mmCIF file of C-alpha atoms in Angstrom:
data_model
loop_
_atom_site.group_PDB
_atom_site.id
_atom_site.type_symbol
_atom_site.label_atom_id
_atom_site.label_comp_id
_atom_site.label_asym_id
_atom_site.label_seq_id
_atom_site.Cartn_x
_atom_site.Cartn_y
_atom_site.Cartn_z
ATOM 1 C CA UNK A 4 -13.921 31.195 59.098
ATOM 2 C CA UNK A 5 -16.085 28.109 59.512
ATOM 3 C CA UNK A 6 -16.265 27.453 55.730
ATOM 4 C CA UNK A 7 -12.491 27.731 55.503
ATOM 5 C CA UNK A 8 -12.114 25.060 58.195
ATOM 6 C CA UNK A 9 -14.623 22.770 56.460
ATOM 7 C CA UNK A 10 -12.872 23.348 53.148
ATOM 8 C CA UNK A 11 -9.461 22.511 54.663
ATOM 9 C CA UNK A 12 -10.803 19.350 56.303
ATOM 10 C CA UNK A 13 -12.500 18.264 53.086
ATOM 11 C CA UNK A 14 -9.395 19.042 51.040
ATOM 12 C CA UNK A 15 -7.242 17.157 53.556
ATOM 13 C CA UNK A 16 -9.471 14.088 53.440
ATOM 14 C CA UNK A 17 -9.566 14.189 49.635
ATOM 15 C CA UNK A 18 -5.781 14.409 49.475
ATOM 16 C CA UNK A 19 -5.483 11.516 51.919
ATOM 17 C CA UNK A 20 -7.765 9.327 49.789
ATOM 18 C CA UNK A 21 -5.904 10.258 46.608
ATOM 19 C CA UNK A 22 -2.463 9.623 48.104
ATOM 20 C CA UNK A 23 -3.421 6.398 49.866
ATOM 21 C CA UNK A 24 -5.269 5.005 46.883
ATOM 22 C CA UNK A 25 -8.060 2.529 46.956
ATOM 23 C CA UNK A 26 -6.706 -0.890 46.247
ATOM 24 C CA UNK A 27 -9.301 -3.592 46.358
ATOM 25 C CA UNK A 28 -7.602 -6.096 44.100
ATOM 26 C CA UNK A 29 -5.791 -9.193 45.215
ATOM 27 C CA UNK A 30 -6.381 -11.355 48.202
ATOM 28 C CA UNK A 31 -9.593 -13.253 48.828
ATOM 29 C CA UNK A 32 -8.444 -16.356 46.941
ATOM 30 C CA UNK A 33 -7.512 -14.677 43.675
ATOM 31 C CA UNK A 34 -3.927 -15.872 44.009
ATOM 32 C CA UNK A 35 -4.922 -19.507 43.480
ATOM 33 C CA UNK A 36 -7.171 -18.565 40.578
ATOM 34 C CA UNK A 37 -4.415 -16.511 38.930
ATOM 35 C CA UNK A 38 -1.990 -19.404 39.320
ATOM 36 C CA UNK A 39 -4.495 -21.781 37.695
ATOM 37 C CA UNK A 40 -4.923 -19.330 34.805
ATOM 38 C CA UNK A 41 -1.142 -19.267 34.369
ATOM 39 C CA UNK A 42 -1.049 -23.060 34.125
ATOM 40 C CA UNK A 43 -3.940 -23.017 31.654
ATOM 41 C CA UNK A 44 -2.165 -20.391 29.528
ATOM 42 C CA UNK A 45 0.955 -22.569 29.266
ATOM 43 C CA UNK A 46 -1.158 -25.608 28.373
ATOM 44 C CA UNK A 47 -2.917 -23.590 25.654
ATOM 45 C CA UNK A 48 0.469 -22.476 24.329
ATOM 46 C CA UNK A 49 1.554 -26.130 24.127
ATOM 47 C CA UNK A 50 -1.610 -26.973 22.190
ATOM 48 C CA UNK A 51 -0.974 -24.077 19.802
ATOM 49 C CA UNK A 52 2.505 -25.469 19.111
ATOM 50 C CA UNK A 53 1.034 -28.573 17.464
ATOM 51 C CA UNK A 54 -0.954 -26.396 15.069
ATOM 52 C CA UNK A 55 2.102 -24.249 14.310
ATOM 53 C CA UNK A 56 4.201 -27.341 13.568
ATOM 54 C CA UNK A 57 1.492 -28.592 11.215
ATOM 55 C CA UNK A 58 1.440 -25.224 9.444
ATOM 56 C CA UNK A 59 5.234 -25.355 9.140
ATOM 57 C CA UNK A 60 5.003 -28.802 7.572
ATOM 58 C CA UNK A 61 2.474 -27.470 5.023
ATOM 59 C CA UNK A 62 4.728 -24.522 4.244
ATOM 60 C CA UNK A 63 7.755 -26.771 3.767
ATOM 61 C CA UNK A 64 5.757 -28.935 1.350
ATOM 62 C CA UNK A 65 4.776 -25.813 -0.592
ATOM 63 C CA UNK A 66 8.433 -24.700 -0.736
ATOM 64 C CA UNK A 67 9.155 -27.779 -2.870
ATOM 65 C CA UNK A 68 6.803 -26.362 -5.512
ATOM 66 C CA UNK A 69 7.504 -22.639 -5.065
ATOM 67 C CA UNK A 70 11.048 -21.739 -4.013
ATOM 68 C CA UNK A 71 10.111 -18.079 -3.442
ATOM 69 C CA UNK A 72 8.556 -19.202 -0.149
ATOM 70 C CA UNK A 73 11.926 -20.281 1.332
ATOM 71 C CA UNK A 74 12.515 -17.052 3.341
ATOM 72 C CA UNK A 75 9.000 -17.219 4.749
ATOM 73 C CA UNK A 76 9.436 -20.890 5.634
ATOM 74 C CA UNK A 77 12.678 -20.001 7.419
ATOM 75 C CA UNK A 78 10.937 -17.237 9.320
ATOM 76 C CA UNK A 79 8.046 -19.524 10.272
ATOM 77 C CA UNK A 80 10.570 -22.144 11.395
ATOM 78 C CA UNK A 81 12.227 -19.507 13.618
ATOM 79 C CA UNK A 82 8.821 -18.647 15.078
ATOM 80 C CA UNK A 83 8.155 -22.309 15.879
ATOM 81 C CA UNK A 84 11.554 -22.541 17.632
ATOM 82 C CA UNK A 85 10.720 -19.344 19.547
ATOM 83 C CA UNK A 86 7.362 -20.897 20.438
ATOM 84 C CA UNK A 87 9.120 -23.971 21.854
ATOM 85 C CA UNK A 88 11.514 -21.872 23.939
ATOM 86 C CA UNK A 89 8.621 -19.718 25.158
ATOM 87 C CA UNK A 90 6.810 -22.821 26.383
ATOM 88 C CA UNK A 91 9.821 -23.973 28.392
ATOM 89 C CA UNK A 92 10.420 -20.476 29.823
ATOM 90 C CA UNK A 93 6.795 -20.054 30.814
ATOM 91 C CA UNK A 94 6.580 -23.578 32.235
ATOM 92 C CA UNK A 95 9.667 -22.805 34.326
ATOM 93 C CA UNK A 96 8.089 -19.532 35.503
ATOM 94 C CA UNK A 97 4.940 -21.356 36.589
ATOM 95 C CA UNK A 98 6.991 -24.047 38.351
ATOM 96 C CA UNK A 99 8.980 -21.472 40.328
ATOM 97 C CA UNK A 100 5.802 -19.800 41.586
ATOM 98 C CA UNK A 101 2.964 -21.256 43.606
ATOM 99 C CA UNK A 102 -0.622 -20.447 44.436
ATOM 100 C CA UNK A 103 0.636 -19.034 47.757
ATOM 101 C CA UNK A 104 2.785 -16.349 46.079
ATOM 102 C CA UNK A 105 1.727 -12.739 46.471
ATOM 103 C CA UNK A 106 -0.990 -11.377 44.248
ATOM 104 C CA UNK A 107 1.313 -8.744 42.758
ATOM 105 C CA UNK A 108 3.976 -11.314 41.827
ATOM 106 C CA UNK A 109 1.440 -13.634 40.210
ATOM 107 C CA UNK A 110 -0.346 -10.793 38.436
ATOM 108 C CA UNK A 111 2.860 -9.442 36.924
ATOM 109 C CA UNK A 112 4.067 -12.884 35.852
ATOM 110 C CA UNK A 113 0.688 -13.733 34.315
ATOM 111 C CA UNK A 114 0.544 -10.391 32.502
ATOM 112 C CA UNK A 115 4.020 -10.950 31.069
ATOM 113 C CA UNK A 116 3.059 -14.453 29.926
ATOM 114 C CA UNK A 117 -0.093 -13.263 28.174
ATOM 115 C CA UNK A 118 1.786 -10.407 26.506
ATOM 116 C CA UNK A 119 4.489 -12.759 25.200
ATOM 117 C CA UNK A 120 1.860 -15.136 23.843
ATOM 118 C CA UNK A 121 -0.042 -12.321 22.150
ATOM 119 C CA UNK A 122 3.125 -11.031 20.469
ATOM 120 C CA UNK A 123 3.954 -14.537 19.235
ATOM 121 C CA UNK A 124 0.460 -14.958 17.766
ATOM 122 C CA UNK A 125 0.760 -11.596 16.025
ATOM 123 C CA UNK A 126 4.042 -12.696 14.433
ATOM 124 C CA UNK A 127 2.454 -15.942 13.251
ATOM 125 C CA UNK A 128 -0.488 -14.030 11.780
ATOM 126 C CA UNK A 129 1.799 -11.540 10.045
ATOM 127 C CA UNK A 130 3.901 -14.338 8.526
ATOM 128 C CA UNK A 131 0.828 -16.246 7.290
ATOM 129 C CA UNK A 132 -0.427 -13.052 5.637
ATOM 130 C CA UNK A 133 2.955 -12.651 3.947
ATOM 131 C CA UNK A 134 2.707 -16.230 2.680
ATOM 132 C CA UNK A 135 -0.772 -15.434 1.368
ATOM 133 C CA UNK A 136 0.589 -12.386 -0.456
ATOM 134 C CA UNK A 137 3.606 -14.246 -1.870
ATOM 135 C CA UNK A 138 1.546 -17.151 -3.203
ATOM 136 C CA UNK A 139 -0.973 -14.859 -4.880
ATOM 137 C CA UNK A 140 1.541 -12.167 -5.905
ATOM 138 C CA UNK A 141 -0.652 -9.532 -4.298
ATOM 139 C CA UNK A 142 -0.910 -7.697 -1.015
ATOM 140 C CA UNK A 143 -1.857 -9.534 2.126
ATOM 141 C CA UNK A 144 -5.393 -9.175 3.422
ATOM 142 C CA UNK A 145 -5.578 -6.724 6.282
ATOM 143 C CA UNK A 146 -7.075 -7.480 9.629
ATOM 144 C CA UNK A 147 -10.761 -6.808 10.015
ATOM 145 C CA UNK A 148 -11.499 -3.358 11.367
ATOM 146 C CA UNK A 149 -12.965 -3.615 14.823
ATOM 147 C CA UNK A 150 -16.143 -1.911 15.837
ATOM 148 C CA UNK A 151 -15.635 1.541 17.303
ATOM 149 C CA UNK A 152 -16.743 0.398 20.740
ATOM 150 C CA UNK A 153 -14.210 -1.485 22.793
ATOM 151 C CA UNK A 154 -16.883 -2.312 25.356
ATOM 152 C CA UNK A 155 -18.704 -4.998 23.445
ATOM 153 C CA UNK A 156 -19.564 -8.401 24.800
ATOM 154 C CA UNK A 157 -19.535 -11.422 22.532
ATOM 155 C CA UNK A 158 -21.944 -14.127 23.696
ATOM 156 C CA UNK A 159 -20.706 -17.655 24.231
ATOM 157 C CA UNK A 160 -20.720 -19.836 21.080
ATOM 158 C CA UNK A 161 -20.773 -16.797 18.777
ATOM 159 C CA UNK A 162 -17.854 -16.304 16.412
ATOM 160 C CA UNK A 163 -15.208 -13.962 17.778
ATOM 161 C CA UNK A 164 -15.341 -10.869 15.542
ATOM 162 C CA UNK A 165 -11.633 -10.236 16.161
ATOM 163 C CA UNK A 166 -10.750 -13.542 14.478
ATOM 164 C CA UNK A 167 -13.011 -13.322 11.433
ATOM 165 C CA UNK A 168 -10.379 -11.714 9.194
ATOM 166 C CA UNK A 169 -7.635 -14.203 10.011
ATOM 167 C CA UNK A 170 -6.107 -16.317 7.274
ATOM 168 C CA UNK A 171 -5.038 -19.883 8.017
ATOM 169 C CA UNK A 172 -1.939 -21.440 6.482
ATOM 170 C CA UNK A 173 -4.155 -23.754 4.415
ATOM 171 C CA UNK A 174 -6.012 -20.722 3.027
ATOM 172 C CA UNK A 175 -2.736 -18.922 2.360
ATOM 173 C CA UNK A 176 -1.301 -21.873 0.428
ATOM 174 C CA UNK A 177 -4.519 -22.598 -1.464
ATOM 175 C CA UNK A 178 -3.299 -21.724 -4.992
ATOM 176 C CA UNK A 179 -0.176 -23.887 -4.684
ATOM 177 C CA UNK A 180 -0.750 -27.039 -6.710
ATOM 178 C CA UNK A 181 -1.526 -30.136 -4.709
ATOM 179 C CA UNK A 182 -2.571 -30.307 -1.110
ATOM 180 C CA UNK A 183 0.168 -28.827 1.073
ATOM 181 C CA UNK A 184 1.399 -31.137 3.807
ATOM 182 C CA UNK A 185 -0.136 -34.294 2.394
ATOM 183 C CA UNK A 186 2.060 -36.850 0.738
ATOM 184 C CA UNK A 187 0.883 -38.603 -2.416
ATOM 185 C CA UNK A 188 0.141 -42.308 -1.970
ATOM 186 C CA UNK A 189 3.125 -44.479 -2.716
ATOM 187 C CA UNK A 190 2.798 -47.019 -5.446
#
């Protein structure tokens, strides 16, 4: 009888812990830090836009020499326009929130921002690989296979192994005659 009572008390306490949950996130100043990270993410997205516009200019210059790149240039142009609208939407999201907003609100908004940015970068990478394949009349290089462990730590100042297999627009347009994006000197 005594073991049954202990078992019921232990089971009741376990159920209470499971149903109540143990939430130790949020609070303690993380709201301000999350808000700062949101602002930094939008600033990084603005910086990335300059690089994307430069890549678009290189691709447009290559289109003059190889008209088969027109659909890819159009797609890259659409991605740059999407990038611009994403910056304004995310800037507006950051402006409507503040460091005093609830942790949950900030966390969800920040997560959505990071997800949108990651999807945009994946589309850029996919399009650059398609340019690479079209210029060389071959298949695009695949992304580097990651190590089987997802719990690896890359030290500061070491190359990011996830970015080693990436192809830049300059690399993708390498075989096109001339230097893409640069204008010949005028005489």
